[in-house]
Amino acid sequence: MEFHIDRNVFLEGVQKTLGIVERKSIVPILNNILIRTEEGRIKIVATNREIGLISRYDAQINIPGDITISALKLFEMIKETQDDTLQFIKNEQHQVTMKSGRAIYRISGLPADLYPQVLEVDEIPLYKVSGADLANLVRKTSFAASTDEMRANLTGVFFETEASGEDGPPRMKMVATDGHRLSSALGPVGSAGGLVLEKGIVVPRKGMEEIRKIAEAEEAVWIGVDHGMFVMKTDNLTIKVSLIDADYPDYRRVIPKNKGVLAIFSRDVLLHALRRMGVVSNENYNDVVIELSDGRMALSSNNPDVGEANDEIAVSYNGGDLTNTYNVRYVIEAIKAVDEEEVSFEINEGMKPGVIMGVGNDDYLSIVMPLKLKE
Amino acid sequence: MDDIIFGLSSWPRAILHLDGDAFFTSCEEVIHPEFKGKPLITGAERGIVACASYAAKRMGVKRGVSLRDARIICPGLILLPSDYETYSLFSRRIFTIMRRFTPDVEEYSIDEAFADITGLRRPLRSSYEAIARNIKTEIQRDTGLTVSVGLSVTKVLAKVGSKRRKPDGLTVIPGRAIASHLWDLPLEKVWGIGPATTAQLNKLGIRTALEFARMPERAVRRQLTKPGVEIWQELRGQSVCPVIAEEKSVYASISKTKTFAPATADADYLFAQLLRNLESACLKARRYKLAPRRLTFFLKTNDFSYHGCEARLNRPSAYTMELSEPAREAFLSIFRKGTYYRATGVVLMELGADLPVQYSLFDDPVRADKVRDLYEAMDEIARRFGKHTLHLGGSHLIEVAGKGKRGAATAREATQFFGETKRQHLGLPILHAKV
């Protein structure tokens, strides 16, 4: 096996696999990616058995063949080379030699036939959507997904389509929640490009993040569902993510209908103030007391182990004075997902959830349940 | 070799360790004077020897031997069921007597305690040795029990002392005399040194406590972890483990296990037992204002193998009502039809303060608050009328079908004074002196 390839193309191709292959698996081959020559190009395959990635890059093939090799080591090697092209050779003993100018790397690989299979996607209907739209929805929701493996259905991002108005073209919608907070984002009208997911699918958070990274850089991507996998294709690459086979809770039920006290803030001012509180707050609950009174918002955080923090922001709000306690990390993450300059934070009394939105944008919504501080 | 000096001062601290002599059987001898000096064991209800009296020990009956074997070894052996209520009453009396001398008493187990008597020579007008002797005498006079006492400068050394002469012994190890008590003491007899550490140190040629105490500090720190280093320091007469007089209130985990007899394959009864353990564990957690994040449930089969299952909670909770669902799920995943089980157990883990509480989107927060109020009322009822007066329907079967206690009732259980209930007793052991 021997080929020549553009250094930057190869570097980017290998980099895309780093989030997928495992770093320190006890099964060594799962730390590897598979490289196989095709006509005038190479194919790179990466998988952790939940996410599969197949990508193709132009290369000058001299001798066909295949090999698997540590993704991380290969990436680090390519990154430190300086020449424009790389020569990649594999011998009979599965040893890889990579040359860049006078620099020579030698590294052992493992035979390709031991690598877990990642099947090419069958002829299934795929729908063209904007890469930026898709990436945006993931960015605005995935942070709220649970990391608790005991609640498998909440560890993913719920993805469905919603008709816009009466029989309008469907648009994409994503929702994520860990049971304490929830984020929901809608794409622009027609963003689903004809895809209809009536019942919705649950895509693992990690897989969604990989999809976001790839979609971000693409103008258009093609998406679809195939055999329990969410599939996304670009011109040279296919990524498949195994869906979580579990029912998603009825999230519409928890979006509050009655309004609390609506306060409008400058996004950055509020973020900075919250971060100041976060420095001292308790690391398990991150509790911060938010108090609305006399046309200002007072923030305070008190942690016997560390100390306390206090701050005030000017704010316009409708309604009476109010105090509640929130996990500051949840509030910060919800506000970070807002693109608008102004944030609306609807604060409720007692155990009713707070609602965070961007001013002038109804498509993004984040709900945060308060904390109960014992008297 | 035994003239090595670890410390110049004889009494930098004075710490005493007290250990009951064949405690359970000694208690029985006190309330049954007719058994005095006879070969006697407790543990009849368990089928194995829990404690053997000195007379029985002399005949070769050891702790842990099955009753059948014990009878063969020692014909005429008297078998008694364990009467823990009486033992704990005696235990409390011993600790109270110790507190006549010093407030710093650490109750280490039912028949073991540490006491710090540093600085009491002047107020009590006697030497440390005399104080130790007085404690011993008063215990024997007031309870009729003999104890073995070790007096030294650290807890580990005091424990070495109390084991040195048994029964009814008093061993004094002042700072200057440490070496003379360690040179012939096998390493594995030191408190806190287990088989693994022993094997590890044996490989370095360290076989006695003295050899261990003489190891250079660098070597000790390289070989052992923090607890091991502390034992080394204590053996050298540097007191690093203080006597902790407060009742324990910090728990890493809380576990409750109950063995019943006969073994059963009845799913409903087993689940009732499991739930009752959960109720008991949660009651304790609530008392210390703790709530678990993680639970382990297990069943023990008749052939002594354990089968367990773990559940993680969405938020910490010590309210049994909210935990009965994970409990049932866990139970169903462990329970095998037709298998006989003899014990169930629950462990509460990742305990944290039960405040503040993060409300959850998918639970009903109003309900959560109601549950809390409900349990406050339940705990109040438990305080007044006894534990588990109010319990979940799932564990009610225990009240109906019995707790699965085997063997004859102890004298204390069989007797009820006027006004006593099964749950509420006067704290009195019953004397069976035959007049």
mmCIF file of N, CA and C in Angstrom, chain A residues 145-240:
data_model
loop_
_atom_site.group_PDB
_atom_site.id
_atom_site.type_symbol
_atom_site.label_atom_id
_atom_site.label_comp_id
_atom_site.label_asym_id
_atom_site.label_seq_id
_atom_site.Cartn_x
_atom_site.Cartn_y
_atom_site.Cartn_z
ATOM 1 N N ALA A 145 -28.674 18.320 27.704
ATOM 2 C CA ALA A 145 -28.919 16.876 27.791
ATOM 3 C C ALA A 145 -28.244 16.313 29.036
ATOM 4 N N SER A 146 -28.789 15.214 29.538
ATOM 5 C CA SER A 146 -28.295 14.624 30.770
ATOM 6 C C SER A 146 -27.003 13.853 30.514
ATOM 7 N N THR A 147 -26.156 13.760 31.544
ATOM 8 C CA THR A 147 -24.966 12.921 31.441
ATOM 9 C C THR A 147 -25.151 11.671 32.301
ATOM 10 N N ASP A 148 -26.350 11.533 32.853
ATOM 11 C CA ASP A 148 -26.625 10.419 33.752
ATOM 12 C C ASP A 148 -27.053 9.182 32.954
ATOM 13 N N GLU A 149 -26.164 8.188 32.925
ATOM 14 C CA GLU A 149 -26.429 7.010 32.099
ATOM 15 C C GLU A 149 -27.658 6.235 32.554
ATOM 16 N N MET A 150 -28.082 6.470 33.807
ATOM 17 C CA MET A 150 -29.238 5.744 34.303
ATOM 18 C C MET A 150 -30.526 6.207 33.624
ATOM 19 N N ARG A 151 -30.505 7.396 33.080
ATOM 20 C CA ARG A 151 -31.689 7.870 32.379
ATOM 21 C C ARG A 151 -31.331 8.023 30.909
ATOM 22 N N ALA A 152 -31.251 6.899 30.250
ATOM 23 C CA ALA A 152 -30.730 6.860 28.885
ATOM 24 C C ALA A 152 -31.486 7.803 27.958
ATOM 25 N N ASN A 153 -32.810 7.868 28.104
ATOM 26 C CA ASN A 153 -33.571 8.660 27.139
ATOM 27 C C ASN A 153 -33.241 10.147 27.229
ATOM 28 N N LEU A 154 -32.746 10.595 28.373
ATOM 29 C CA LEU A 154 -32.430 12.019 28.506
ATOM 30 C C LEU A 154 -30.997 12.342 28.100
ATOM 31 N N THR A 155 -30.199 11.306 27.793
ATOM 32 C CA THR A 155 -28.815 11.584 27.421
ATOM 33 C C THR A 155 -28.686 11.982 25.958
ATOM 34 N N GLY A 156 -29.808 12.025 25.271
ATOM 35 C CA GLY A 156 -29.765 12.401 23.863
ATOM 36 C C GLY A 156 -30.491 13.713 23.606
ATOM 37 N N VAL A 157 -30.382 14.140 22.355
ATOM 38 C CA VAL A 157 -31.107 15.334 21.922
ATOM 39 C C VAL A 157 -32.314 14.848 21.131
ATOM 40 N N PHE A 158 -33.477 15.354 21.491
ATOM 41 C CA PHE A 158 -34.704 14.950 20.799
ATOM 42 C C PHE A 158 -34.828 15.797 19.538
ATOM 43 N N PHE A 159 -35.035 15.126 18.410
ATOM 44 C CA PHE A 159 -35.063 15.811 17.119
ATOM 45 C C PHE A 159 -36.376 15.472 16.450
ATOM 46 N N GLU A 160 -37.163 16.502 16.133
ATOM 47 C CA GLU A 160 -38.420 16.252 15.431
ATOM 48 C C GLU A 160 -38.655 17.383 14.444
ATOM 49 N N THR A 161 -39.704 17.218 13.652
ATOM 50 C CA THR A 161 -40.073 18.305 12.752
ATOM 51 C C THR A 161 -41.441 18.813 13.159
ATOM 52 N N GLU A 162 -41.639 20.085 12.920
ATOM 53 C CA GLU A 162 -42.898 20.694 13.325
ATOM 54 C C GLU A 162 -43.415 21.469 12.128
ATOM 55 N N ALA A 163 -44.685 21.258 11.799
ATOM 56 C CA ALA A 163 -45.265 21.998 10.673
ATOM 57 C C ALA A 163 -45.356 23.462 11.070
ATOM 58 N N SER A 164 -45.062 24.353 10.125
ATOM 59 C CA SER A 164 -45.194 25.769 10.445
ATOM 60 C C SER A 164 -46.562 26.239 9.971
ATOM 61 N N GLY A 165 -47.392 26.628 10.887
ATOM 62 C CA GLY A 165 -48.756 27.053 10.560
ATOM 63 C C GLY A 165 -49.554 25.904 9.989
ATOM 64 N N GLU A 166 -50.601 26.231 9.249
ATOM 65 C CA GLU A 166 -51.452 25.225 8.632
ATOM 66 C C GLU A 166 -50.733 24.646 7.420
ATOM 67 N N ASP A 167 -50.386 23.376 7.487
ATOM 68 C CA ASP A 167 -49.769 22.696 6.347
ATOM 69 C C ASP A 167 -48.530 23.399 5.801
ATOM 70 N N GLY A 168 -47.926 24.267 6.592
ATOM 71 C CA GLY A 168 -46.724 24.942 6.115
ATOM 72 C C GLY A 168 -45.585 23.936 5.988
ATOM 73 N N PRO A 169 -44.509 24.323 5.322
ATOM 74 C CA PRO A 169 -43.376 23.399 5.195
ATOM 75 C C PRO A 169 -42.787 23.114 6.572
ATOM 76 N N PRO A 170 -42.395 21.879 6.840
ATOM 77 C CA PRO A 170 -41.922 21.544 8.178
ATOM 78 C C PRO A 170 -40.613 22.244 8.510
ATOM 79 N N ARG A 171 -40.422 22.480 9.798
ATOM 80 C CA ARG A 171 -39.123 22.986 10.233
ATOM 81 C C ARG A 171 -38.559 22.085 11.322
ATOM 82 N N MET A 172 -37.241 22.135 11.436
ATOM 83 C CA MET A 172 -36.567 21.252 12.382
ATOM 84 C C MET A 172 -36.727 21.802 13.791
ATOM 85 N N LYS A 173 -36.813 20.864 14.745
ATOM 86 C CA LYS A 173 -36.888 21.281 16.133
ATOM 87 C C LYS A 173 -36.045 20.328 16.976
ATOM 88 N N MET A 174 -35.261 20.895 17.887
ATOM 89 C CA MET A 174 -34.495 20.044 18.802
ATOM 90 C C MET A 174 -34.788 20.446 20.237
ATOM 91 N N VAL A 175 -34.806 19.417 21.106
ATOM 92 C CA VAL A 175 -35.074 19.627 22.531
ATOM 93 C C VAL A 175 -34.097 18.767 23.323
ATOM 94 N N ALA A 176 -33.580 19.318 24.401
ATOM 95 C CA ALA A 176 -32.752 18.500 25.292
ATOM 96 C C ALA A 176 -33.059 18.874 26.726
ATOM 97 N N THR A 177 -33.029 17.891 27.601
ATOM 98 C CA THR A 177 -33.288 18.150 29.028
ATOM 99 C C THR A 177 -32.596 17.106 29.880
ATOM 100 N N ASP A 178 -32.203 17.526 31.092
ATOM 101 C CA ASP A 178 -31.659 16.552 32.047
ATOM 102 C C ASP A 178 -32.615 16.365 33.213
ATOM 103 N N GLY A 179 -33.829 16.878 33.053
ATOM 104 C CA GLY A 179 -34.808 16.736 34.128
ATOM 105 C C GLY A 179 -34.856 17.946 35.033
ATOM 106 N N HIS A 180 -33.797 18.791 34.998
ATOM 107 C CA HIS A 180 -33.788 19.984 35.837
ATOM 108 C C HIS A 180 -33.950 21.243 35.006
ATOM 109 N N ARG A 181 -33.482 21.178 33.760
ATOM 110 C CA ARG A 181 -33.615 22.303 32.835
ATOM 111 C C ARG A 181 -33.856 21.717 31.459
ATOM 112 N N LEU A 182 -34.378 22.568 30.592
ATOM 113 C CA LEU A 182 -34.732 22.090 29.265
ATOM 114 C C LEU A 182 -34.446 23.199 28.271
ATOM 115 N N SER A 183 -33.916 22.822 27.100
ATOM 116 C CA SER A 183 -33.710 23.794 26.046
ATOM 117 C C SER A 183 -34.407 23.315 24.794
ATOM 118 N N SER A 184 -35.037 24.238 24.099
ATOM 119 C CA SER A 184 -35.753 23.865 22.888
ATOM 120 C C SER A 184 -35.468 24.915 21.830
ATOM 121 N N ALA A 185 -35.182 24.458 20.612
ATOM 122 C CA ALA A 185 -34.874 25.408 19.536
ATOM 123 C C ALA A 185 -35.543 24.962 18.255
ATOM 124 N N LEU A 186 -36.067 25.943 17.523
ATOM 125 C CA LEU A 186 -36.745 25.694 16.252
ATOM 126 C C LEU A 186 -35.920 26.294 15.127
ATOM 127 N N GLY A 187 -35.823 25.576 14.014
ATOM 128 C CA GLY A 187 -35.138 26.123 12.853
ATOM 129 C C GLY A 187 -36.094 27.024 12.086
ATOM 130 N N PRO A 188 -35.566 27.754 11.078
ATOM 131 C CA PRO A 188 -36.432 28.622 10.275
ATOM 132 C C PRO A 188 -37.470 27.812 9.504
ATOM 133 N N VAL A 189 -38.528 28.501 9.067
ATOM 134 C CA VAL A 189 -39.586 27.832 8.313
ATOM 135 C C VAL A 189 -38.991 27.166 7.073
ATOM 136 N N GLY A 190 -39.367 25.933 6.861
ATOM 137 C CA GLY A 190 -38.869 25.218 5.691
ATOM 138 C C GLY A 190 -37.493 24.607 5.905
ATOM 139 N N SER A 191 -36.942 24.744 7.120
ATOM 140 C CA SER A 191 -35.560 24.296 7.337
ATOM 141 C C SER A 191 -35.405 22.789 7.239
ATOM 142 N N ALA A 192 -36.506 22.032 7.386
ATOM 143 C CA ALA A 192 -36.368 20.578 7.368
ATOM 144 C C ALA A 192 -36.236 20.032 5.951
ATOM 145 N N GLY A 193 -36.422 20.898 4.953
ATOM 146 C CA GLY A 193 -36.218 20.491 3.563
ATOM 147 C C GLY A 193 -37.033 19.283 3.150
ATOM 148 N N GLY A 194 -38.209 19.098 3.728
ATOM 149 C CA GLY A 194 -39.057 17.979 3.335
ATOM 150 C C GLY A 194 -38.984 16.798 4.275
ATOM 151 N N LEU A 195 -37.986 16.762 5.144
ATOM 152 C CA LEU A 195 -37.879 15.677 6.129
ATOM 153 C C LEU A 195 -39.036 15.773 7.117
ATOM 154 N N VAL A 196 -39.658 14.634 7.397
ATOM 155 C CA VAL A 196 -40.728 14.638 8.388
ATOM 156 C C VAL A 196 -40.417 13.602 9.468
ATOM 157 N N LEU A 197 -40.279 14.065 10.689
ATOM 158 C CA LEU A 197 -40.068 13.163 11.829
ATOM 159 C C LEU A 197 -41.219 13.407 12.788
ATOM 160 N N GLU A 198 -42.305 12.722 12.548
ATOM 161 C CA GLU A 198 -43.494 13.033 13.344
ATOM 162 C C GLU A 198 -43.310 12.652 14.810
ATOM 163 N N LYS A 199 -42.784 11.441 14.997
ATOM 164 C CA LYS A 199 -42.639 10.986 16.382
ATOM 165 C C LYS A 199 -41.337 11.450 16.997
ATOM 166 N N GLY A 200 -40.432 11.920 16.163
ATOM 167 C CA GLY A 200 -39.163 12.388 16.680
ATOM 168 C C GLY A 200 -38.189 11.254 16.933
ATOM 169 N N ILE A 201 -36.903 11.587 16.991
ATOM 170 C CA ILE A 201 -35.860 10.602 17.282
ATOM 171 C C ILE A 201 -34.985 11.159 18.401
ATOM 172 N N VAL A 202 -34.313 10.245 19.119
ATOM 173 C CA VAL A 202 -33.409 10.686 20.186
ATOM 174 C C VAL A 202 -31.981 10.343 19.758
ATOM 175 N N VAL A 203 -31.185 11.384 19.514
ATOM 176 C CA VAL A 203 -29.813 11.197 19.041
ATOM 177 C C VAL A 203 -28.866 11.449 20.217
ATOM 178 N N PRO A 204 -27.924 10.512 20.484
ATOM 179 C CA PRO A 204 -27.012 10.704 21.614
ATOM 180 C C PRO A 204 -26.277 12.041 21.508
ATOM 181 N N ARG A 205 -26.067 12.629 22.673
ATOM 182 C CA ARG A 205 -25.452 13.954 22.732
ATOM 183 C C ARG A 205 -24.089 14.003 22.033
ATOM 184 N N LYS A 206 -23.264 12.981 22.291
ATOM 185 C CA LYS A 206 -21.925 12.985 21.701
ATOM 186 C C LYS A 206 -21.998 12.942 20.170
ATOM 187 N N GLY A 207 -22.905 12.111 19.668
ATOM 188 C CA GLY A 207 -23.081 12.017 18.220
ATOM 189 C C GLY A 207 -23.556 13.338 17.648
ATOM 190 N N MET A 208 -24.478 13.993 18.365
ATOM 191 C CA MET A 208 -24.993 15.275 17.913
ATOM 192 C C MET A 208 -23.868 16.306 17.840
ATOM 193 N N GLU A 209 -22.953 16.250 18.811
ATOM 194 C CA GLU A 209 -21.842 17.194 18.821
ATOM 195 C C GLU A 209 -20.944 16.999 17.602
ATOM 196 N N GLU A 210 -20.711 15.734 17.240
ATOM 197 C CA GLU A 210 -19.889 15.466 16.047
ATOM 198 C C GLU A 210 -20.599 15.976 14.806
ATOM 199 N N ILE A 211 -21.904 15.778 14.762
ATOM 200 C CA ILE A 211 -22.678 16.263 13.625
ATOM 201 C C ILE A 211 -22.580 17.785 13.536
ATOM 202 N N ARG A 212 -22.653 18.427 14.694
ATOM 203 C CA ARG A 212 -22.549 19.894 14.696
ATOM 204 C C ARG A 212 -21.198 20.345 14.137
ATOM 205 N N LYS A 213 -20.130 19.682 14.591
ATOM 206 C CA LYS A 213 -18.792 20.101 14.145
ATOM 207 C C LYS A 213 -18.674 20.021 12.628
ATOM 208 N N ILE A 214 -19.250 18.958 12.064
ATOM 209 C CA ILE A 214 -19.137 18.786 10.619
ATOM 210 C C ILE A 214 -20.081 19.745 9.894
ATOM 211 N N ALA A 215 -21.318 19.844 10.367
ATOM 212 C CA ALA A 215 -22.328 20.660 9.688
ATOM 213 C C ALA A 215 -21.930 22.130 9.682
ATOM 214 N N GLU A 216 -21.299 22.572 10.776
ATOM 215 C CA GLU A 216 -20.901 23.969 10.914
ATOM 216 C C GLU A 216 -20.153 24.499 9.695
ATOM 217 N N ALA A 217 -19.277 23.646 9.171
ATOM 218 C CA ALA A 217 -18.394 24.096 8.090
ATOM 219 C C ALA A 217 -19.011 23.909 6.703
ATOM 220 N N GLU A 218 -20.218 23.351 6.639
ATOM 221 C CA GLU A 218 -20.807 23.028 5.338
ATOM 222 C C GLU A 218 -21.968 23.966 5.044
ATOM 223 N N GLU A 219 -22.088 24.317 3.772
ATOM 224 C CA GLU A 219 -23.226 25.153 3.413
ATOM 225 C C GLU A 219 -24.508 24.323 3.449
ATOM 226 N N ALA A 220 -24.432 23.143 2.853
ATOM 227 C CA ALA A 220 -25.615 22.269 2.851
ATOM 228 C C ALA A 220 -25.196 20.847 3.210
ATOM 229 N N VAL A 221 -26.068 20.159 3.937
ATOM 230 C CA VAL A 221 -25.838 18.752 4.255
ATOM 231 C C VAL A 221 -27.121 17.988 3.940
ATOM 232 N N TRP A 222 -27.009 16.666 3.845
ATOM 233 C CA TRP A 222 -28.184 15.832 3.578
ATOM 234 C C TRP A 222 -28.429 14.940 4.785
ATOM 235 N N ILE A 223 -29.653 14.961 5.288
ATOM 236 C CA ILE A 223 -29.912 14.162 6.484
ATOM 237 C C ILE A 223 -31.050 13.162 6.261
ATOM 238 N N GLY A 224 -31.084 12.124 7.040
ATOM 239 C CA GLY A 224 -32.133 11.119 6.940
ATOM 240 C C GLY A 224 -31.994 10.108 8.067
ATOM 241 N N VAL A 225 -32.937 9.173 8.113
ATOM 242 C CA VAL A 225 -32.904 8.137 9.150
ATOM 243 C C VAL A 225 -32.896 6.776 8.458
ATOM 244 N N ASP A 226 -31.987 5.904 8.910
ATOM 245 C CA ASP A 226 -31.832 4.608 8.254
ATOM 246 C C ASP A 226 -31.531 3.546 9.304
ATOM 247 N N HIS A 227 -32.369 2.514 9.413
ATOM 248 C CA HIS A 227 -32.105 1.385 10.306
ATOM 249 C C HIS A 227 -31.687 1.795 11.706
ATOM 250 N N GLY A 228 -32.455 2.658 12.339
ATOM 251 C CA GLY A 228 -32.122 3.061 13.706
ATOM 252 C C GLY A 228 -30.902 3.931 13.800
ATOM 253 N N MET A 229 -30.513 4.536 12.666
ATOM 254 C CA MET A 229 -29.359 5.437 12.694
ATOM 255 C C MET A 229 -29.770 6.780 12.125
ATOM 256 N N PHE A 230 -29.231 7.838 12.716
ATOM 257 C CA PHE A 230 -29.392 9.149 12.113
ATOM 258 C C PHE A 230 -28.204 9.339 11.167
ATOM 259 N N VAL A 231 -28.488 9.733 9.943
ATOM 260 C CA VAL A 231 -27.440 9.799 8.925
ATOM 261 C C VAL A 231 -27.286 11.233 8.441
ATOM 262 N N MET A 232 -26.041 11.676 8.328
ATOM 263 C CA MET A 232 -25.810 12.964 7.686
ATOM 264 C C MET A 232 -24.702 12.795 6.654
ATOM 265 N N LYS A 233 -24.944 13.386 5.471
ATOM 266 C CA LYS A 233 -23.956 13.269 4.394
ATOM 267 C C LYS A 233 -23.517 14.644 3.927
ATOM 268 N N THR A 234 -22.252 14.752 3.591
ATOM 269 C CA THR A 234 -21.787 15.926 2.879
ATOM 270 C C THR A 234 -21.193 15.397 1.578
ATOM 271 N N ASP A 235 -20.522 16.256 0.811
ATOM 272 C CA ASP A 235 -19.981 15.813 -0.465
ATOM 273 C C ASP A 235 -19.038 14.621 -0.331
ATOM 274 N N ASN A 236 -18.184 14.655 0.694
ATOM 275 C CA ASN A 236 -17.169 13.604 0.765
ATOM 276 C C ASN A 236 -17.267 12.753 2.019
ATOM 277 N N LEU A 237 -18.349 12.915 2.790
ATOM 278 C CA LEU A 237 -18.336 12.272 4.099
ATOM 279 C C LEU A 237 -19.731 11.846 4.533
ATOM 280 N N THR A 238 -19.788 10.728 5.250
ATOM 281 C CA THR A 238 -21.044 10.240 5.794
ATOM 282 C C THR A 238 -20.842 9.983 7.278
ATOM 283 N N ILE A 239 -21.757 10.492 8.116
ATOM 284 C CA ILE A 239 -21.678 10.172 9.539
ATOM 285 C C ILE A 239 -22.998 9.537 9.948
ATOM 286 N N LYS A 240 -22.888 8.454 10.747
ATOM 287 C CA LYS A 240 -24.091 7.742 11.180
ATOM 288 C C LYS A 240 -24.048 7.623 12.695
#
